PDB file of C-alpha atoms in Angstrom:
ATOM      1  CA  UNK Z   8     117.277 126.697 133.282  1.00 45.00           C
ATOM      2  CA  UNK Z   9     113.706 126.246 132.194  1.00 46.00           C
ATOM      3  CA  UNK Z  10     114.645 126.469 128.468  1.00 47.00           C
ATOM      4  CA  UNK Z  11     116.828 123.832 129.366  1.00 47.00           C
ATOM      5  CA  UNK Z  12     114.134 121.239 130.745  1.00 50.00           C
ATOM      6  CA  UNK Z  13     111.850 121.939 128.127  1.00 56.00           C
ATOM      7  CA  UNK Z  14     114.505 120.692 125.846  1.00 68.00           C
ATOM      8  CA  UNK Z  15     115.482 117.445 127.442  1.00 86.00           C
ATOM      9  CA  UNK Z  16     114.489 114.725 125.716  1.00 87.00           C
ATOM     10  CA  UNK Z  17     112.707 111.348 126.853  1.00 89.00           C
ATOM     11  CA  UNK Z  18     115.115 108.014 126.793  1.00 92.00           C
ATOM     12  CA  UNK Z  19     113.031 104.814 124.901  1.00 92.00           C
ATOM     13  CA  UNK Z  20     114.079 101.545 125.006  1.00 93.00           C
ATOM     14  CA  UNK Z  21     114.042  99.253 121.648  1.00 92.00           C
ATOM     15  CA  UNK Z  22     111.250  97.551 122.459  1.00 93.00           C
ATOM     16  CA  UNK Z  23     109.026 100.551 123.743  1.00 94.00           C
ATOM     17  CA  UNK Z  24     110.462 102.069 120.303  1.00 95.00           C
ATOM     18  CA  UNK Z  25     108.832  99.441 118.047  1.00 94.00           C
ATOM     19  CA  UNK Z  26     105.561  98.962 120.006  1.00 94.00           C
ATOM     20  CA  UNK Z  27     105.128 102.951 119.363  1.00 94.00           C
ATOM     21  CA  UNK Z  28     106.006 102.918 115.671  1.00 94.00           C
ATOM     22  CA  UNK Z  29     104.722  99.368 115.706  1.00 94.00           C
ATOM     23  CA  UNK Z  30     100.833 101.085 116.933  1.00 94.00           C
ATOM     24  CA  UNK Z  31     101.104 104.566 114.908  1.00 93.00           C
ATOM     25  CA  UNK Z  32     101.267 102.555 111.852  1.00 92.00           C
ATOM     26  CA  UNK Z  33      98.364 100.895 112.704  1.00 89.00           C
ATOM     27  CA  UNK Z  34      96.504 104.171 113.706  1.00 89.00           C
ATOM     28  CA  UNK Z  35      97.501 105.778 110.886  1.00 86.00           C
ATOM     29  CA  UNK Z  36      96.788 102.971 108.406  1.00 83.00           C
ATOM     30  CA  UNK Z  37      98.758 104.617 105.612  1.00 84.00           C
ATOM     31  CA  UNK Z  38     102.580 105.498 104.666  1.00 89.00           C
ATOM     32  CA  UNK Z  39     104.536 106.759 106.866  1.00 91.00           C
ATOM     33  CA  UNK Z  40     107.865 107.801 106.614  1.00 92.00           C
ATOM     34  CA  UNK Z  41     110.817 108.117 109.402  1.00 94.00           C
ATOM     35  CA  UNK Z  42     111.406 112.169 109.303  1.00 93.00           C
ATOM     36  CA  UNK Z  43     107.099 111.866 110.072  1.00 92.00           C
ATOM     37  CA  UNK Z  44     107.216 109.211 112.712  1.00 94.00           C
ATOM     38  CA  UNK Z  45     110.583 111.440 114.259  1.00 93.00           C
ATOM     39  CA  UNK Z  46     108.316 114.466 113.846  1.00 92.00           C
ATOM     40  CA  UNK Z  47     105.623 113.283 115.129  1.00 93.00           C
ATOM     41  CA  UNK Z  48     104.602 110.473 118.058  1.00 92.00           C
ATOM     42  CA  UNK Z  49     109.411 110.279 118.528  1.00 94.00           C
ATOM     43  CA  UNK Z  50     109.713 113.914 118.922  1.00 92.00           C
ATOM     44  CA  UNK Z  51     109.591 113.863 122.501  1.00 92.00           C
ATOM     45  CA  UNK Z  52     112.162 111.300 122.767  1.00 94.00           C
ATOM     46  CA  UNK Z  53     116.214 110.965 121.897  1.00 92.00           C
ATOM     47  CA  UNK Z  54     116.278 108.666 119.028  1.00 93.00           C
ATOM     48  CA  UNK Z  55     117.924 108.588 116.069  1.00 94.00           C
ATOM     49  CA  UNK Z  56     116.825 108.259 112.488  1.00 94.00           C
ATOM     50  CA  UNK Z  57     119.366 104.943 112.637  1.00 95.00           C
ATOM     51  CA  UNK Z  58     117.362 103.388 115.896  1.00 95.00           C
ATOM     52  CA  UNK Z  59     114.074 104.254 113.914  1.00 95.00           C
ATOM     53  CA  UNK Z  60     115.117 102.126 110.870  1.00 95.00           C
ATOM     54  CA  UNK Z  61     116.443  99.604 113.049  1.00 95.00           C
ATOM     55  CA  UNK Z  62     113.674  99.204 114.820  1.00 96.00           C
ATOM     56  CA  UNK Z  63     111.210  99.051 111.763  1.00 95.00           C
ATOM     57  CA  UNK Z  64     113.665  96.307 110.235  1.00 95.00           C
ATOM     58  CA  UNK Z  65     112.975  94.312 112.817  1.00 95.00           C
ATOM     59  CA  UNK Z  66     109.114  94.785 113.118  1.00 95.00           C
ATOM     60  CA  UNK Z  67     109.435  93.570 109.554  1.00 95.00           C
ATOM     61  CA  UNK Z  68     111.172  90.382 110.813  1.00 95.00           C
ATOM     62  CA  UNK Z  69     108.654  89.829 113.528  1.00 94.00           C
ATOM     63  CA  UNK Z  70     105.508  90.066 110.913  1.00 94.00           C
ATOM     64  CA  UNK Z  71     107.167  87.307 108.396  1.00 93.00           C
ATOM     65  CA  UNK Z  72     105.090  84.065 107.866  1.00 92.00           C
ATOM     66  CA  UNK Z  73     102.085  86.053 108.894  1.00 94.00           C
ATOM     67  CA  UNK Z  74      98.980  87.465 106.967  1.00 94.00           C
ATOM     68  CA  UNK Z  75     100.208  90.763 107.459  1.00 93.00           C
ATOM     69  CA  UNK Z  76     103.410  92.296 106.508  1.00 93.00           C
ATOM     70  CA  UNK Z  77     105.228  95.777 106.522  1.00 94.00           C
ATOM     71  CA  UNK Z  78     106.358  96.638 103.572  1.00 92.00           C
ATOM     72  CA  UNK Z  79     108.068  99.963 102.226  1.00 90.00           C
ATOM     73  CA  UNK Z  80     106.460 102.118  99.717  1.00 87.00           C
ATOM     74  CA  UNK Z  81     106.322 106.167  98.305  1.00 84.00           C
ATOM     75  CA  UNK Z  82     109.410 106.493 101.011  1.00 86.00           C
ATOM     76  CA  UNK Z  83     107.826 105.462 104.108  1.00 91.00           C
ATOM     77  CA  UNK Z  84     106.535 102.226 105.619  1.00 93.00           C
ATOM     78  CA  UNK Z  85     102.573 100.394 106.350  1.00 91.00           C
ATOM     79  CA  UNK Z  86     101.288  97.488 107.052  1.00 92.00           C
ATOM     80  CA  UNK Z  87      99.382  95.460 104.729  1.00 89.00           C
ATOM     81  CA  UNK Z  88      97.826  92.229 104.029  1.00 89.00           C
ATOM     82  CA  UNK Z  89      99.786  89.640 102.363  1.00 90.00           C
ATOM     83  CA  UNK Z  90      98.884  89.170  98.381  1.00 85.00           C
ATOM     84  CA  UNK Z  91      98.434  85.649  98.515  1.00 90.00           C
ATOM     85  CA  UNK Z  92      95.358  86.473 100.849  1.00 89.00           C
ATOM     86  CA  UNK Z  93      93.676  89.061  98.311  1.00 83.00           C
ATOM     87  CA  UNK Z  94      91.310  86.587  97.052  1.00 83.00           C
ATOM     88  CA  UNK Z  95      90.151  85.602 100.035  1.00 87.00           C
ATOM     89  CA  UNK Z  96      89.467  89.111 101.709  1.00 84.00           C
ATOM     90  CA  UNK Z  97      88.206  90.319  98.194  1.00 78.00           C
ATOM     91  CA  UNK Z  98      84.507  90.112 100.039  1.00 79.00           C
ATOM     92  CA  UNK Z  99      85.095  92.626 102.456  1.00 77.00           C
ATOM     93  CA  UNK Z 100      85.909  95.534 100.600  1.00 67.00           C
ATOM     94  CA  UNK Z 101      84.243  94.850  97.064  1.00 58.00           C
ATOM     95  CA  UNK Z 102      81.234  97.065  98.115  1.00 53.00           C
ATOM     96  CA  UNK Z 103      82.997  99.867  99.058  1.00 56.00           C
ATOM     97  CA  UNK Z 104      85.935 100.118  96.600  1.00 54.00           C
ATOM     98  CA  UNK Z 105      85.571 102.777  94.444  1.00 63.00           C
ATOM     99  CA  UNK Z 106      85.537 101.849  90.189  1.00 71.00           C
ATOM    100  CA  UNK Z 107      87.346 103.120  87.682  1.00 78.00           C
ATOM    101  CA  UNK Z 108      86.736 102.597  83.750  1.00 81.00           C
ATOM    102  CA  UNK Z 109      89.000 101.850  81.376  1.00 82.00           C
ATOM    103  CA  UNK Z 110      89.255 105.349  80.037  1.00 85.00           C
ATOM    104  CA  UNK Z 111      90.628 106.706  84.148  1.00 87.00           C
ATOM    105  CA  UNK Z 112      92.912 103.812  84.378  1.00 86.00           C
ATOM    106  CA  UNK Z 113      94.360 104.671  80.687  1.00 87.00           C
ATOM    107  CA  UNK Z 114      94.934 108.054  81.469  1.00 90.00           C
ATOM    108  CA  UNK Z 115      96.370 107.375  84.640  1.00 91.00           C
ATOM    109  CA  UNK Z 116      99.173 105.381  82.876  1.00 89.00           C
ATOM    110  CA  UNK Z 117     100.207 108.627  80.577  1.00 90.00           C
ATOM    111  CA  UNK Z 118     100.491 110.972  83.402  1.00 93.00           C
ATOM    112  CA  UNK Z 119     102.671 107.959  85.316  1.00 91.00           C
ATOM    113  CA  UNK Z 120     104.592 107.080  82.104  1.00 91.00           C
ATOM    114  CA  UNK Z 121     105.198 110.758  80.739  1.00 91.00           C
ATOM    115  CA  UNK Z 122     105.016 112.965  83.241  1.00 92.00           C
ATOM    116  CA  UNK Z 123     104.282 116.107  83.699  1.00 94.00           C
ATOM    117  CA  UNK Z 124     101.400 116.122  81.267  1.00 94.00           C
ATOM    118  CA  UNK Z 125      99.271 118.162  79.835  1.00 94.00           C
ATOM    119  CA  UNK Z 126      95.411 117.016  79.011  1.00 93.00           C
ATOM    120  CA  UNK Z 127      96.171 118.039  75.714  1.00 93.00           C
ATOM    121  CA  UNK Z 128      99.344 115.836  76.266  1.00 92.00           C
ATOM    122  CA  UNK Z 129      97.020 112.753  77.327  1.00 92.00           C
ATOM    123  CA  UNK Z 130      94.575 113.055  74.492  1.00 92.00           C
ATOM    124  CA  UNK Z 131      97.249 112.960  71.939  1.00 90.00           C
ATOM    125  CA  UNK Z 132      98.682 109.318  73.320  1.00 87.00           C
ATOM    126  CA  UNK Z 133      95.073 108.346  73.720  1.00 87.00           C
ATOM    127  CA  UNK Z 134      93.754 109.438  70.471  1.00 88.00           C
ATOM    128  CA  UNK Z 135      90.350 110.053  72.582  1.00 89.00           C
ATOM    129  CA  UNK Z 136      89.321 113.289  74.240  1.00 91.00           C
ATOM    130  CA  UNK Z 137      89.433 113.232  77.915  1.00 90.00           C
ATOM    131  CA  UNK Z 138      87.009 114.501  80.262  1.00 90.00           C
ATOM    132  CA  UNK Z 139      86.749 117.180  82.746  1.00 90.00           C
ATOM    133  CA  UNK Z 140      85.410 114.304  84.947  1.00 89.00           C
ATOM    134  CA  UNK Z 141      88.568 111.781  83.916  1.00 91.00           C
ATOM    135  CA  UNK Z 142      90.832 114.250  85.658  1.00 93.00           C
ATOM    136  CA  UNK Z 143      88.712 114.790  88.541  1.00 91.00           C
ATOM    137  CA  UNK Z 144      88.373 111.502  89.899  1.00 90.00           C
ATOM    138  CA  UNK Z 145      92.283 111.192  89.505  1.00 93.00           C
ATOM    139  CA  UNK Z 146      93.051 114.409  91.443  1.00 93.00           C
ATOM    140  CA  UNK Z 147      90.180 113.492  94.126  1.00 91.00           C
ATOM    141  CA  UNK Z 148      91.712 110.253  94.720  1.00 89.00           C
ATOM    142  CA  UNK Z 149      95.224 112.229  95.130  1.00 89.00           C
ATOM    143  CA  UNK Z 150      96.585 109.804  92.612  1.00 93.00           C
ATOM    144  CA  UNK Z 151      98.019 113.124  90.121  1.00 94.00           C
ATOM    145  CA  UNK Z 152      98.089 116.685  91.044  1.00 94.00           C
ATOM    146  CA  UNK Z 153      98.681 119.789  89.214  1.00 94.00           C
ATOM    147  CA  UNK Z 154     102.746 120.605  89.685  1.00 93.00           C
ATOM    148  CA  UNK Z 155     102.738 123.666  87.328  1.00 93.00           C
ATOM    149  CA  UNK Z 156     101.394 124.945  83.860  1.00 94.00           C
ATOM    150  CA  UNK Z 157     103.104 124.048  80.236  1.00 91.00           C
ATOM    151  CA  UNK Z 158     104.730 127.640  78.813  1.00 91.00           C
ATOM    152  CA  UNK Z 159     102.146 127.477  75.470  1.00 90.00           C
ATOM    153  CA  UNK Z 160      99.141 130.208  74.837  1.00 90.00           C
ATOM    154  CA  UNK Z 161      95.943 128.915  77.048  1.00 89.00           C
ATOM    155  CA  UNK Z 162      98.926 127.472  79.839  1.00 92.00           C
ATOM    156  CA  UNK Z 163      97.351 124.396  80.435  1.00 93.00           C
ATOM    157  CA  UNK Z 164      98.207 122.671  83.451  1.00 94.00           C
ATOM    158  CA  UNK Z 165     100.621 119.939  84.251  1.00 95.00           C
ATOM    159  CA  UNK Z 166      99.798 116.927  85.983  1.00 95.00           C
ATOM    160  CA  UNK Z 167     102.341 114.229  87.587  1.00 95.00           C
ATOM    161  CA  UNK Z 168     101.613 111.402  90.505  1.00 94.00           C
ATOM    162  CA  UNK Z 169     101.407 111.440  93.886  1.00 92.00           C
ATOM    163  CA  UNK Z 170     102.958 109.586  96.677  1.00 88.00           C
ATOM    164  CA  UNK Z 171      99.655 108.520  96.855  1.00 87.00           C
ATOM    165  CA  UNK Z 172      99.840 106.823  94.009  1.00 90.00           C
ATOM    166  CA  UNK Z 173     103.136 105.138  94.587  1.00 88.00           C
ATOM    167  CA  UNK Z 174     101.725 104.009  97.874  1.00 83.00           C
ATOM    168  CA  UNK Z 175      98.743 102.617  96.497  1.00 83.00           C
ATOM    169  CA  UNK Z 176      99.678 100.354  93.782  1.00 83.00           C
ATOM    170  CA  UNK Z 177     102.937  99.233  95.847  1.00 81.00           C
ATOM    171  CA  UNK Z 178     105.706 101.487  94.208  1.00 84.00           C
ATOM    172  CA  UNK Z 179     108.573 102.583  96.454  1.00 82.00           C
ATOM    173  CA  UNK Z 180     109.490 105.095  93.045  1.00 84.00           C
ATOM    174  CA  UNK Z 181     108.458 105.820  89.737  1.00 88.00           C
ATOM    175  CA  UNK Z 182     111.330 103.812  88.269  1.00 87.00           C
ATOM    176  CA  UNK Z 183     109.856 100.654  89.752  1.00 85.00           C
ATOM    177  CA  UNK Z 184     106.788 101.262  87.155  1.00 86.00           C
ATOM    178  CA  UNK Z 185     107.141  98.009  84.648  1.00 82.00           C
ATOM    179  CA  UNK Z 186     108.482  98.597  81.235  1.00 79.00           C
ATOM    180  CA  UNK Z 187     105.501  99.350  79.424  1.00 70.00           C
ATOM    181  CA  UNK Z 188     106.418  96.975  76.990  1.00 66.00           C
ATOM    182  CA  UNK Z 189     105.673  94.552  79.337  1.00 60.00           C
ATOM    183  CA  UNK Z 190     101.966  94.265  79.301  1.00 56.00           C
ATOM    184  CA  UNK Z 191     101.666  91.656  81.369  1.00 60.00           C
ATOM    185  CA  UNK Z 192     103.511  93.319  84.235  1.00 60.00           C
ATOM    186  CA  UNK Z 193     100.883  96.142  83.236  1.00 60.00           C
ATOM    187  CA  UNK Z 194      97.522  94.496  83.640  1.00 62.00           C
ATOM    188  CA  UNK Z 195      98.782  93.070  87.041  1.00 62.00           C
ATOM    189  CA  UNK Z 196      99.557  96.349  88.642  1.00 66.00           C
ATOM    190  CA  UNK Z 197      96.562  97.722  87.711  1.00 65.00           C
ATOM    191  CA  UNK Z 198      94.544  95.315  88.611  1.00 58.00           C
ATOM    192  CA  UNK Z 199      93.523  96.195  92.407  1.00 57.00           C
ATOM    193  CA  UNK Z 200      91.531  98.882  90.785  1.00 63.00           C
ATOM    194  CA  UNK Z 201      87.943  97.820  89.767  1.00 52.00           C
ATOM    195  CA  UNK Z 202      87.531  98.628  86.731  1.00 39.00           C
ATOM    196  CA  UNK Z 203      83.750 100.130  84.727  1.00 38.00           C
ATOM    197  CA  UNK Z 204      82.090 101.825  82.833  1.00 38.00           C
ATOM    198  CA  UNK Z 205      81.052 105.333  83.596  1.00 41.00           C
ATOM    199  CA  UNK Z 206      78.236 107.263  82.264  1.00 38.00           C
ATOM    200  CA  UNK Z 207      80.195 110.489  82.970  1.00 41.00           C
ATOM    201  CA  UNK Z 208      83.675 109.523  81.490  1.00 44.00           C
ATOM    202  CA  UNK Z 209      84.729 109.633  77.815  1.00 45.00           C
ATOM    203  CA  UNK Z 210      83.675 106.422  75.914  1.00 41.00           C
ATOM    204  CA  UNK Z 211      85.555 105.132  72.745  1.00 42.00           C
ATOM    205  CA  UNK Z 212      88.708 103.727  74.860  1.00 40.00           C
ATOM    206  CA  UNK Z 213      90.629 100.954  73.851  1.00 38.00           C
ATOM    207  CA  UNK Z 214      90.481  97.758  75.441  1.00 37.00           C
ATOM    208  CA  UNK Z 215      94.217  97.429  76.631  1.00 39.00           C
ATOM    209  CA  UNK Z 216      96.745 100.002  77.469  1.00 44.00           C
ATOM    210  CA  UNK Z 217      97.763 102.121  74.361  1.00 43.00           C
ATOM    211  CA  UNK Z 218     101.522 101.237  75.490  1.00 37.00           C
ATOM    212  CA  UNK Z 219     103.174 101.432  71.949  1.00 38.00           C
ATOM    213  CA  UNK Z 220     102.115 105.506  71.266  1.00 39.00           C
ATOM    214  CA  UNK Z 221     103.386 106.058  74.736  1.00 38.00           C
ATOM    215  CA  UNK Z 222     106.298 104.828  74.248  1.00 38.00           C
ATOM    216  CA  UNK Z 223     107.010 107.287  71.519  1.00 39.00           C
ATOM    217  CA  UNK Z 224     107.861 111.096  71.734  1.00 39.00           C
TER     218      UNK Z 224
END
């Protein structure tokens, strides 16, 4: 009878059900997906994965025409300022936001473009060596991550993205990445990222995105 009770879950009402997803987002301030919010601050209660997505798609009607919206991204949902805004909260965060040169953003593109990817892999499509320090500022930033090791002498690792990365630049899945033909489309999604030079990365990058090597096999 015990095992019974313990078992029993909570009722929620729609509204108390989007003021609770409605505040973990905000707590959380990153993506999060339904099977984590059901997991997680729902799994005392008897609610659906149906009632969850309801509930979101309307929180998503309640934040239109304001200067923050939900959006869905990497398989989950967040809140985030609207773009038109950007320029205009650019002075908050300029000091702290982290730089990237050329040379990171560059190599960032081959691991998203051909993935999984070996350095060796990355300096061929670059036509530059890359450093040591190049793939440590992606992995610390959890943008790639090693998902295995290529079957040649030496196994060097593979790298691939993250859903960090999808969540970041505003991806919901790797085939929303923009033809990479279209360099336009390029430039603008990289573009949150502040770009520099750094003393410890490789130097001798090109100015744009080598797009047409990557292109071929």
């Amino acid at each position: 009878m015990s095992s019974q009770k313990k078992q029993q879950k909570l009722q929620i009402n729609p509204d108390q059900l989007k003021q609770l997803i409605e505040a973990s987002l905000f707590v959380l301030g990153k993506t999060v997906s339904i099977k984590n919010l059901k997991e997680t601050v729902l799994i005392t209660f008897s609610v659906t994965r149906v009632k969850i997505k309801a509930a979101i798609e309307e929180l998503q009607q309640d934040y239109q025409g304001r200067g923050v919206e939900l959006v869905s991204v990497a398989g989950g949902y967040r809140f985030q300022t609207i773009e038109a805004l950007s320029p205009y909260l650019q002075p908050l965060w300029q000091e702290k936001a982290p730089k990237y040169s050329r040379a990171t953003l560059e190599t960032l593109a081959v691991i998203a473009y051909r993935q999984p990817v070996t350095r060796g892999d990355i300096e061929f499509v670059r036509g530059v060596a890359v450093s040591s320090q190049t793939i440590k500022s992606l992995t610390d930033r959890q943008w790639i991550k090693t998902v295995g090791h290529k079957e040649v002498p030496g196994r060097p690792a593979l790298y691939a993205t993250t859903t960090d990365f999808l969540a970041y630049f505003g991806l919901e899945r790797l085939a929303d990445l923009p033809p990479l033909t279209d360099t336009e489309s390029l430039e603008t999604l990289f573009s949150n990222v502040n770009s520099s030079s750094d003393s410890n990365e490789e130097t001798g990058s090109t100015d744009t995105l080598n797009t047409e090597e990557s292109t071929n096999e």
